[in-house]
GROMACS .gro file of N, CA, C and O in nm:
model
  372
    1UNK      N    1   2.059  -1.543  -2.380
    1UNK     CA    2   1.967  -1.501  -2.278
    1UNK      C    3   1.910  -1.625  -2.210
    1UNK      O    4   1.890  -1.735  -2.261
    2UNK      N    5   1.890  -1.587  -2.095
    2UNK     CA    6   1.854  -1.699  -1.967
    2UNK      C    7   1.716  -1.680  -1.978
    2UNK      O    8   1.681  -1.566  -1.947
    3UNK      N    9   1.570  -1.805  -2.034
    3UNK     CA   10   1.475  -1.777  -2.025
    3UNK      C   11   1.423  -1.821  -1.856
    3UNK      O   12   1.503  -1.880  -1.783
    4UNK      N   13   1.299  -1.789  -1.813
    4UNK     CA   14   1.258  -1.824  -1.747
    4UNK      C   15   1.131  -1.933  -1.767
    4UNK      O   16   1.031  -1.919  -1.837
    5UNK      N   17   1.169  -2.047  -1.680
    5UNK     CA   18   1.021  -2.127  -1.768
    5UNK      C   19   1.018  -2.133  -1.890
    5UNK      O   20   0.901  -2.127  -1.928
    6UNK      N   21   1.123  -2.145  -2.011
    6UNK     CA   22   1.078  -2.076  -2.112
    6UNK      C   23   1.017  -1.955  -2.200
    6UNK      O   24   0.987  -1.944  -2.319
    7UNK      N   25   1.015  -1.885  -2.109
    7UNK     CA   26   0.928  -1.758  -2.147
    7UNK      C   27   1.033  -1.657  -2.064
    7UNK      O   28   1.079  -1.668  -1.950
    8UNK      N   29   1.055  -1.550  -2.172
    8UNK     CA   30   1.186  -1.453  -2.105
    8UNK      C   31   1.049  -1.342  -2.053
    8UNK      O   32   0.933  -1.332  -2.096
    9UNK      N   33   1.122  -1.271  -1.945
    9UNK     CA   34   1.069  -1.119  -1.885
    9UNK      C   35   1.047  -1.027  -2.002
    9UNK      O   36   1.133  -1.045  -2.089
   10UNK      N   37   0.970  -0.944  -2.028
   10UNK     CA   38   0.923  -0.854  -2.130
   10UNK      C   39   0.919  -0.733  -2.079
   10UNK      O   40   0.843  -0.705  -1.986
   11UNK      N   41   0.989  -0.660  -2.127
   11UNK     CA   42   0.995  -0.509  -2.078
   11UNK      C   43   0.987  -0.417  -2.161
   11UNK      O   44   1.082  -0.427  -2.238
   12UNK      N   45   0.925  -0.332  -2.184
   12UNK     CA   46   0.909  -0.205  -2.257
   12UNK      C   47   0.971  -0.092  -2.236
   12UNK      O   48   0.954  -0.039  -2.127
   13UNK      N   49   1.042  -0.038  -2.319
   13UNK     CA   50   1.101   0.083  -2.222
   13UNK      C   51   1.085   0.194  -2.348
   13UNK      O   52   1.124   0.161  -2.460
   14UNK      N   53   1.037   0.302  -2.329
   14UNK     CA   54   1.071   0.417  -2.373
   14UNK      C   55   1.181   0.540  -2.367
   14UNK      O   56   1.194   0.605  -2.263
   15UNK      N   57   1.241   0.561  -2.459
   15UNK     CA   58   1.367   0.615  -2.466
   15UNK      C   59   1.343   0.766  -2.557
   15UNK      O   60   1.291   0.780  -2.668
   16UNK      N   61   1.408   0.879  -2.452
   16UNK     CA   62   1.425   1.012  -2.526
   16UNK      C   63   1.560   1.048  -2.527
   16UNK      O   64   1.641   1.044  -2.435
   17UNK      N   65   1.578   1.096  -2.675
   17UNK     CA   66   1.712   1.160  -2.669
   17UNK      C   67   1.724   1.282  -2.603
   17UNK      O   68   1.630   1.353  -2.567
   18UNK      N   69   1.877   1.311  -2.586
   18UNK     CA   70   1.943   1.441  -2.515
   18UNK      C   71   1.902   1.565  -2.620
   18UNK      O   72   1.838   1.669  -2.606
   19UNK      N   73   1.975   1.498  -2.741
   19UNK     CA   74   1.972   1.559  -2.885
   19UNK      C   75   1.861   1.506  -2.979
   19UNK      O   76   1.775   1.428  -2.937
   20UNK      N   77   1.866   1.560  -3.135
   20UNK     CA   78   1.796   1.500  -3.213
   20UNK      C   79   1.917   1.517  -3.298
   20UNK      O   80   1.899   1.440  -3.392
   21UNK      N   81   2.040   1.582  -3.315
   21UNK     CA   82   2.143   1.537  -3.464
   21UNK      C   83   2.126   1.427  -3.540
   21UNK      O   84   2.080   1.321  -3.495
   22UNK      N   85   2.156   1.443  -3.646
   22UNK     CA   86   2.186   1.344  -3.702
   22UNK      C   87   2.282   1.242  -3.653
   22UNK      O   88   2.251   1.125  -3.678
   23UNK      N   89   2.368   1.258  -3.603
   23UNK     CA   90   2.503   1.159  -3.577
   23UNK      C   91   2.440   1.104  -3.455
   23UNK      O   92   2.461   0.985  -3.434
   24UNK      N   93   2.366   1.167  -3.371
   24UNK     CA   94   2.306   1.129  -3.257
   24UNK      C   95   2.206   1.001  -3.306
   24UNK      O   96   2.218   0.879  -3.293
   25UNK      N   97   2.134   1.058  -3.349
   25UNK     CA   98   2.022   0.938  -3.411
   25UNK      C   99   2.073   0.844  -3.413
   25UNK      O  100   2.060   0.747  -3.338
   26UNK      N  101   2.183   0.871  -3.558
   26UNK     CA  102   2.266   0.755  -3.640
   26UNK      C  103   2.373   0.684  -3.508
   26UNK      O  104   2.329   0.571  -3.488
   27UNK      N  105   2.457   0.701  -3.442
   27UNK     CA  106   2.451   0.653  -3.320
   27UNK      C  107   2.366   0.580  -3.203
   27UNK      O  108   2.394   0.464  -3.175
   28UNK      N  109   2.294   0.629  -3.154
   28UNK     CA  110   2.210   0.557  -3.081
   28UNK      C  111   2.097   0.417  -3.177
   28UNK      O  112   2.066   0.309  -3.127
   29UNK      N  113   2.061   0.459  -3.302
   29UNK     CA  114   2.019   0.354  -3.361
   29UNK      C  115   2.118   0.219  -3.381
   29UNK      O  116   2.094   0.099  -3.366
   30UNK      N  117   2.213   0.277  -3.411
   30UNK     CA  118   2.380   0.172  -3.459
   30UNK      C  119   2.397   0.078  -3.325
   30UNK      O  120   2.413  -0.044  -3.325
   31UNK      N  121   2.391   0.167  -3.209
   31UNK     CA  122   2.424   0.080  -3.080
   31UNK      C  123   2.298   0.038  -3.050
   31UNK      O  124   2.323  -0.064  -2.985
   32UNK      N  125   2.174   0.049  -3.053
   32UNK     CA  126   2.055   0.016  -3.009
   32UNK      C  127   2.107  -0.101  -3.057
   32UNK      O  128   2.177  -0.164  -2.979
   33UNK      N  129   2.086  -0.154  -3.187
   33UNK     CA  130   2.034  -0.262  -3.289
   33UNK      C  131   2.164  -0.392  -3.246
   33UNK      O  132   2.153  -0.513  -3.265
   34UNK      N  133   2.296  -0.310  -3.178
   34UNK     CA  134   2.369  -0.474  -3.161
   34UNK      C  135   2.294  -0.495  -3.041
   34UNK      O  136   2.364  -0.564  -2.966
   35UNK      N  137   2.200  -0.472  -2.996
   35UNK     CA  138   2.204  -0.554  -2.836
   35UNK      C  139   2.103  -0.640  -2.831
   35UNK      O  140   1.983  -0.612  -2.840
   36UNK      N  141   2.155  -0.750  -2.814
   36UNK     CA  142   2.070  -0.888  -2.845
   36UNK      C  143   1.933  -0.874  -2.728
   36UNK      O  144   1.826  -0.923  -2.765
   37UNK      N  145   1.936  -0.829  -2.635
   37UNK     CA  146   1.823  -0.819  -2.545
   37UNK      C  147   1.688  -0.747  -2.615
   37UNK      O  148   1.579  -0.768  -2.563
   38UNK      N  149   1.700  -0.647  -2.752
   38UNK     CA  150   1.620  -0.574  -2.763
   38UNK      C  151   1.569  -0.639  -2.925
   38UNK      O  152   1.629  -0.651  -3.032
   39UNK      N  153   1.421  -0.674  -2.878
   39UNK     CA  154   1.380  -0.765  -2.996
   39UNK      C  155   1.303  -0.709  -3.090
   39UNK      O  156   1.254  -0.770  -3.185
   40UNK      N  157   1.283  -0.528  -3.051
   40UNK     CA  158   1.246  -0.486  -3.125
   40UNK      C  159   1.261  -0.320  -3.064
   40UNK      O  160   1.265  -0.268  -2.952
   41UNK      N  161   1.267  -0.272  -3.210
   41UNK     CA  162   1.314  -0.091  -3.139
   41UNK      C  163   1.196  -0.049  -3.265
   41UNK      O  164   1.169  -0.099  -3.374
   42UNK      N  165   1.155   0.042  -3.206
   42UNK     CA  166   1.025   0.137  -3.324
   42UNK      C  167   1.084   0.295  -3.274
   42UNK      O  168   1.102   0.335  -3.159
   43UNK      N  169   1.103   0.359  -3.388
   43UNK     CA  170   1.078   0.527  -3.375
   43UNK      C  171   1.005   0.566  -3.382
   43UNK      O  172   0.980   0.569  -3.502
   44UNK      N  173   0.875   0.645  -3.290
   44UNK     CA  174   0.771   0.668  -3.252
   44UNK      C  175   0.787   0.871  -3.238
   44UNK      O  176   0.885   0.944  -3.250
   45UNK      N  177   0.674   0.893  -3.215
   45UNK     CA  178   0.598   1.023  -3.216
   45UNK      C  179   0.544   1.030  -3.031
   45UNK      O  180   0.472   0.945  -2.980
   46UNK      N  181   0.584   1.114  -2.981
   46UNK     CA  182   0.481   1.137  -2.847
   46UNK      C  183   0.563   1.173  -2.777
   46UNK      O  184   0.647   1.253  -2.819
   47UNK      N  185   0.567   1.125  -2.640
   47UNK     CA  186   0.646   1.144  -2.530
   47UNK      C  187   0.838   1.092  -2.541
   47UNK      O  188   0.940   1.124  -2.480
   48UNK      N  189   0.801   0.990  -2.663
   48UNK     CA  190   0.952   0.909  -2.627
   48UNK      C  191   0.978   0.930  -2.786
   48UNK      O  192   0.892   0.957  -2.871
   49UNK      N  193   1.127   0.909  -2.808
   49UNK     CA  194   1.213   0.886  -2.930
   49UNK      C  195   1.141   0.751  -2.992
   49UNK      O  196   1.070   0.751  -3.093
   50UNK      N  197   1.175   0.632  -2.909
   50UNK     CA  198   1.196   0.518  -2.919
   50UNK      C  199   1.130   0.459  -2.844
   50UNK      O  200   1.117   0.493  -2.726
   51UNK      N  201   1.066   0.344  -2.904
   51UNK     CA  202   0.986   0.237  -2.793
   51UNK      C  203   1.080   0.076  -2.829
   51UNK      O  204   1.088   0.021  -2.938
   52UNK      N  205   1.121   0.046  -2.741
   52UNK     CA  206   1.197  -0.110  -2.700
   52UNK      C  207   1.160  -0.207  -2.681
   52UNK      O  208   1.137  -0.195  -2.560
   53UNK      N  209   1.129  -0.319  -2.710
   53UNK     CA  210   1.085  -0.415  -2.642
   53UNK      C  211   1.181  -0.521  -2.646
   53UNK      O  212   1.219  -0.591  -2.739
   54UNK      N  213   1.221  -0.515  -2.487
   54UNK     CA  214   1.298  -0.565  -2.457
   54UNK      C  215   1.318  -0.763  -2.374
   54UNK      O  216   1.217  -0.802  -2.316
   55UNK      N  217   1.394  -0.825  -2.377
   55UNK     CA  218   1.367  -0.935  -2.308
   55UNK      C  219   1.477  -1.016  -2.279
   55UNK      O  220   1.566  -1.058  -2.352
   56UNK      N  221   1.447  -1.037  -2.111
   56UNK     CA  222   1.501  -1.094  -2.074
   56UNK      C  223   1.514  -1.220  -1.965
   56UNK      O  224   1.408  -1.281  -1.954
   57UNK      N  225   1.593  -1.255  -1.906
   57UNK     CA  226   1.527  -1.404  -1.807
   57UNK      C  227   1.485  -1.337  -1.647
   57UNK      O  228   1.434  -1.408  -1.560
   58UNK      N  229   1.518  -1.172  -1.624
   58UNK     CA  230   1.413  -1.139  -1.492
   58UNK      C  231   1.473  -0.985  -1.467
   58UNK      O  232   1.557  -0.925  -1.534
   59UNK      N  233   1.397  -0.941  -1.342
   59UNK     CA  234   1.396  -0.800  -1.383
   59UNK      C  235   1.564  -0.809  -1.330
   59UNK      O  236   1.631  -0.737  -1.403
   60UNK      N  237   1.658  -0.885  -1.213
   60UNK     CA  238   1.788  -0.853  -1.203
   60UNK      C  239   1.837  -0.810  -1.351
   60UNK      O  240   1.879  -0.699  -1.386
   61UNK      N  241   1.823  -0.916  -1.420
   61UNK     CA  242   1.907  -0.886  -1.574
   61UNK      C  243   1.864  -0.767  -1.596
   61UNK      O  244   1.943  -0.676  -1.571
   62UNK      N  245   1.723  -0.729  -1.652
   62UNK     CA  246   1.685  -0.584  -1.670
   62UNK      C  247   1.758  -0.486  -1.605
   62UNK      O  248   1.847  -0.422  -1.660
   63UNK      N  249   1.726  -0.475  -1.503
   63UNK     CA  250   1.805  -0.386  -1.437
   63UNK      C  251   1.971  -0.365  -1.486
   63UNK      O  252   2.033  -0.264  -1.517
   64UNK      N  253   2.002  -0.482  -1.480
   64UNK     CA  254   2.165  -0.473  -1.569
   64UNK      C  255   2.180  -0.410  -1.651
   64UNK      O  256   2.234  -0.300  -1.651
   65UNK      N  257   2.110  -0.498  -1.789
   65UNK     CA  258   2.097  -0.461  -1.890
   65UNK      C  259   2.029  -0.266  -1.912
   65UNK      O  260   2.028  -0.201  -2.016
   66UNK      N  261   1.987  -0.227  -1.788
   66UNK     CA  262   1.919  -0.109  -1.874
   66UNK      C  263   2.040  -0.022  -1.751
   66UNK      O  264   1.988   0.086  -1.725
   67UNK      N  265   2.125  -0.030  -1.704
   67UNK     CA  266   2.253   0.032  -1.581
   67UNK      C  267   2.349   0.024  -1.700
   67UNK      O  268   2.403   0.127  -1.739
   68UNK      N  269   2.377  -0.108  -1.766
   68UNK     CA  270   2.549  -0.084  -1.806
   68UNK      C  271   2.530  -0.122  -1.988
   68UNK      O  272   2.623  -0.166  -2.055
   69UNK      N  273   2.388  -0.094  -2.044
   69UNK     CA  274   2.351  -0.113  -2.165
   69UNK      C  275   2.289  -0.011  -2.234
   69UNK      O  276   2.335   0.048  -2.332
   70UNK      N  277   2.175   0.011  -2.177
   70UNK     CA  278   2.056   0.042  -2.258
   70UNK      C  279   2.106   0.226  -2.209
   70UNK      O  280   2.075   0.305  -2.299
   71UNK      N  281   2.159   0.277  -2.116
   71UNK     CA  282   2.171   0.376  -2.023
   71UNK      C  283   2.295   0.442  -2.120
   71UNK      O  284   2.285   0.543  -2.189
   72UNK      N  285   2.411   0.358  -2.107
   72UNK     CA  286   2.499   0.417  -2.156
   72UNK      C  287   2.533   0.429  -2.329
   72UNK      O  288   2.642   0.445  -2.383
   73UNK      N  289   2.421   0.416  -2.382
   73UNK     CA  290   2.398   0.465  -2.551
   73UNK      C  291   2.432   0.588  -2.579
   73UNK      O  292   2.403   0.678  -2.500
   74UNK      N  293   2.500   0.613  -2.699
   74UNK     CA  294   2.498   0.761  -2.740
   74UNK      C  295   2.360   0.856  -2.750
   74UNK      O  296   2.276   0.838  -2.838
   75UNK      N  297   2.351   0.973  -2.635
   75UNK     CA  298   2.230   1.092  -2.622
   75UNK      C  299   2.092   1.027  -2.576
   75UNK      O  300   1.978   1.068  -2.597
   76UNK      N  301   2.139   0.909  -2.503
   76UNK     CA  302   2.029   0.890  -2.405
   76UNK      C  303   1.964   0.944  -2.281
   76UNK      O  304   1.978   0.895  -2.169
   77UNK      N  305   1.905   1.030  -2.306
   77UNK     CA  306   1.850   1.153  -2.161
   77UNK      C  307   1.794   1.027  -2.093
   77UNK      O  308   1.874   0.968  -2.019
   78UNK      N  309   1.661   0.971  -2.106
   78UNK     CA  310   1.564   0.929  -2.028
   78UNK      C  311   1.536   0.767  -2.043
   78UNK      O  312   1.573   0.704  -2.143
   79UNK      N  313   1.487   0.724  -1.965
   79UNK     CA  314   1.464   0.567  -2.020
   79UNK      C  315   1.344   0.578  -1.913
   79UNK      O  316   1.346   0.649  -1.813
   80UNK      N  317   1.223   0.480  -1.960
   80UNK     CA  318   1.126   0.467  -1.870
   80UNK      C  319   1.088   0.323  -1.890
   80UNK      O  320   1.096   0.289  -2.008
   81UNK      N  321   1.044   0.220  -1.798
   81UNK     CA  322   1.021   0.101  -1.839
   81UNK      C  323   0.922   0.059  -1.811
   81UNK      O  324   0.860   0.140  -1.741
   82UNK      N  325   0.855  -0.052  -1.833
   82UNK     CA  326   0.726  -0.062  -1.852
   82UNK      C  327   0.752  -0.230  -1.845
   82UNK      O  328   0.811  -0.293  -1.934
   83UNK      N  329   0.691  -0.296  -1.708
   83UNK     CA  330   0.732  -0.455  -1.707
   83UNK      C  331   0.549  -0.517  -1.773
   83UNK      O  332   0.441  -0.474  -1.731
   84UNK      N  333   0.562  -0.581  -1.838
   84UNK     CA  334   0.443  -0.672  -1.870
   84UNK      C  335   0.398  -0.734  -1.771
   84UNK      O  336   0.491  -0.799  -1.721
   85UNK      N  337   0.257  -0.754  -1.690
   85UNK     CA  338   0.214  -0.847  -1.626
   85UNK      C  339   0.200  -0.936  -1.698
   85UNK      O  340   0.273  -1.034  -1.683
   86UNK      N  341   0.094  -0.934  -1.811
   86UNK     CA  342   0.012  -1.036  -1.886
   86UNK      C  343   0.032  -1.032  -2.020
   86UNK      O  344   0.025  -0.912  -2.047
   87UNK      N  345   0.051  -1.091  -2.118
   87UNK     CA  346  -0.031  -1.065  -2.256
   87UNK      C  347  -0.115  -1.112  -2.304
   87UNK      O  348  -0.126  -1.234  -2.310
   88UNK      N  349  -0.198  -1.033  -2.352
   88UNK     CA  350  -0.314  -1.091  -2.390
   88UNK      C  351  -0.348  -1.115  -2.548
   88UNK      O  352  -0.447  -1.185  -2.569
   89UNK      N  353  -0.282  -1.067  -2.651
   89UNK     CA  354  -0.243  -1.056  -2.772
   89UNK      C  355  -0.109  -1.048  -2.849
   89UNK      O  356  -0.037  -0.948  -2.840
   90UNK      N  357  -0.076  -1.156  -2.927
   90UNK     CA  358   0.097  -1.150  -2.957
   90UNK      C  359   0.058  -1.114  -3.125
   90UNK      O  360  -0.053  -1.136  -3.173
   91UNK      N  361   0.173  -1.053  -3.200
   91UNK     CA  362   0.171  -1.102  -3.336
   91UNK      C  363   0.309  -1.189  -3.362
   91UNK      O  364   0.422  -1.143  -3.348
   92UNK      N  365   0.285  -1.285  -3.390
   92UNK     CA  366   0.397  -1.386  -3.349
   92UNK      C  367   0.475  -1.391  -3.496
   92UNK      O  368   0.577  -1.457  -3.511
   93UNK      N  369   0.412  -1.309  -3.604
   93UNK     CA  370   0.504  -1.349  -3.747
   93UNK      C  371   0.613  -1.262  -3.766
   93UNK      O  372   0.687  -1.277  -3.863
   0.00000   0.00000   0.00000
């Protein structure tokens, strides 16, 4: 990954499945986890399956990355993203 300044683009994206199967899950988790852009995946309760946090060197890449990556996962209905202005709190361990 291409940082910017040192510091890559941070994107959040929330992800709902089509399905909930098992093979679905077990799929979309399997392909989530090779993709080096996503530095962290949580299975969450609410509106979304999955929360992403994603990163990269600007929103072009994003955009890539969530067209010919993040999009075409096994029983991905929805993706919503969420660009960081600021942070104001990291846990860095």
């Amino acid at each position: 990954m291409h940082e910017r300044g040192g510091v890559p683009e941070r994107v959040f994206a929330g992800v709902r499945l089509v399905r909930h199967t098992r093979a679905d899950v077990v799929a979309f988790e399997r392909g989530v986890t090779q993709l080096p852009e996503v530095a962290a995946c949580h299975h969450i309760t609410g509106n979304f399956d999955y929360l992403l946090q994603v990163e990269v060197a600007d929103l072009p890449a994003y955009e890539n990355f969530h067209a010919n990556q993040l999009a075409t996962l096994p029983a991905v209905a929805t993706v919503t993203s969420y660009v960081t202005m600021k942070t104001l709190t990291a846990d860095t361990t």
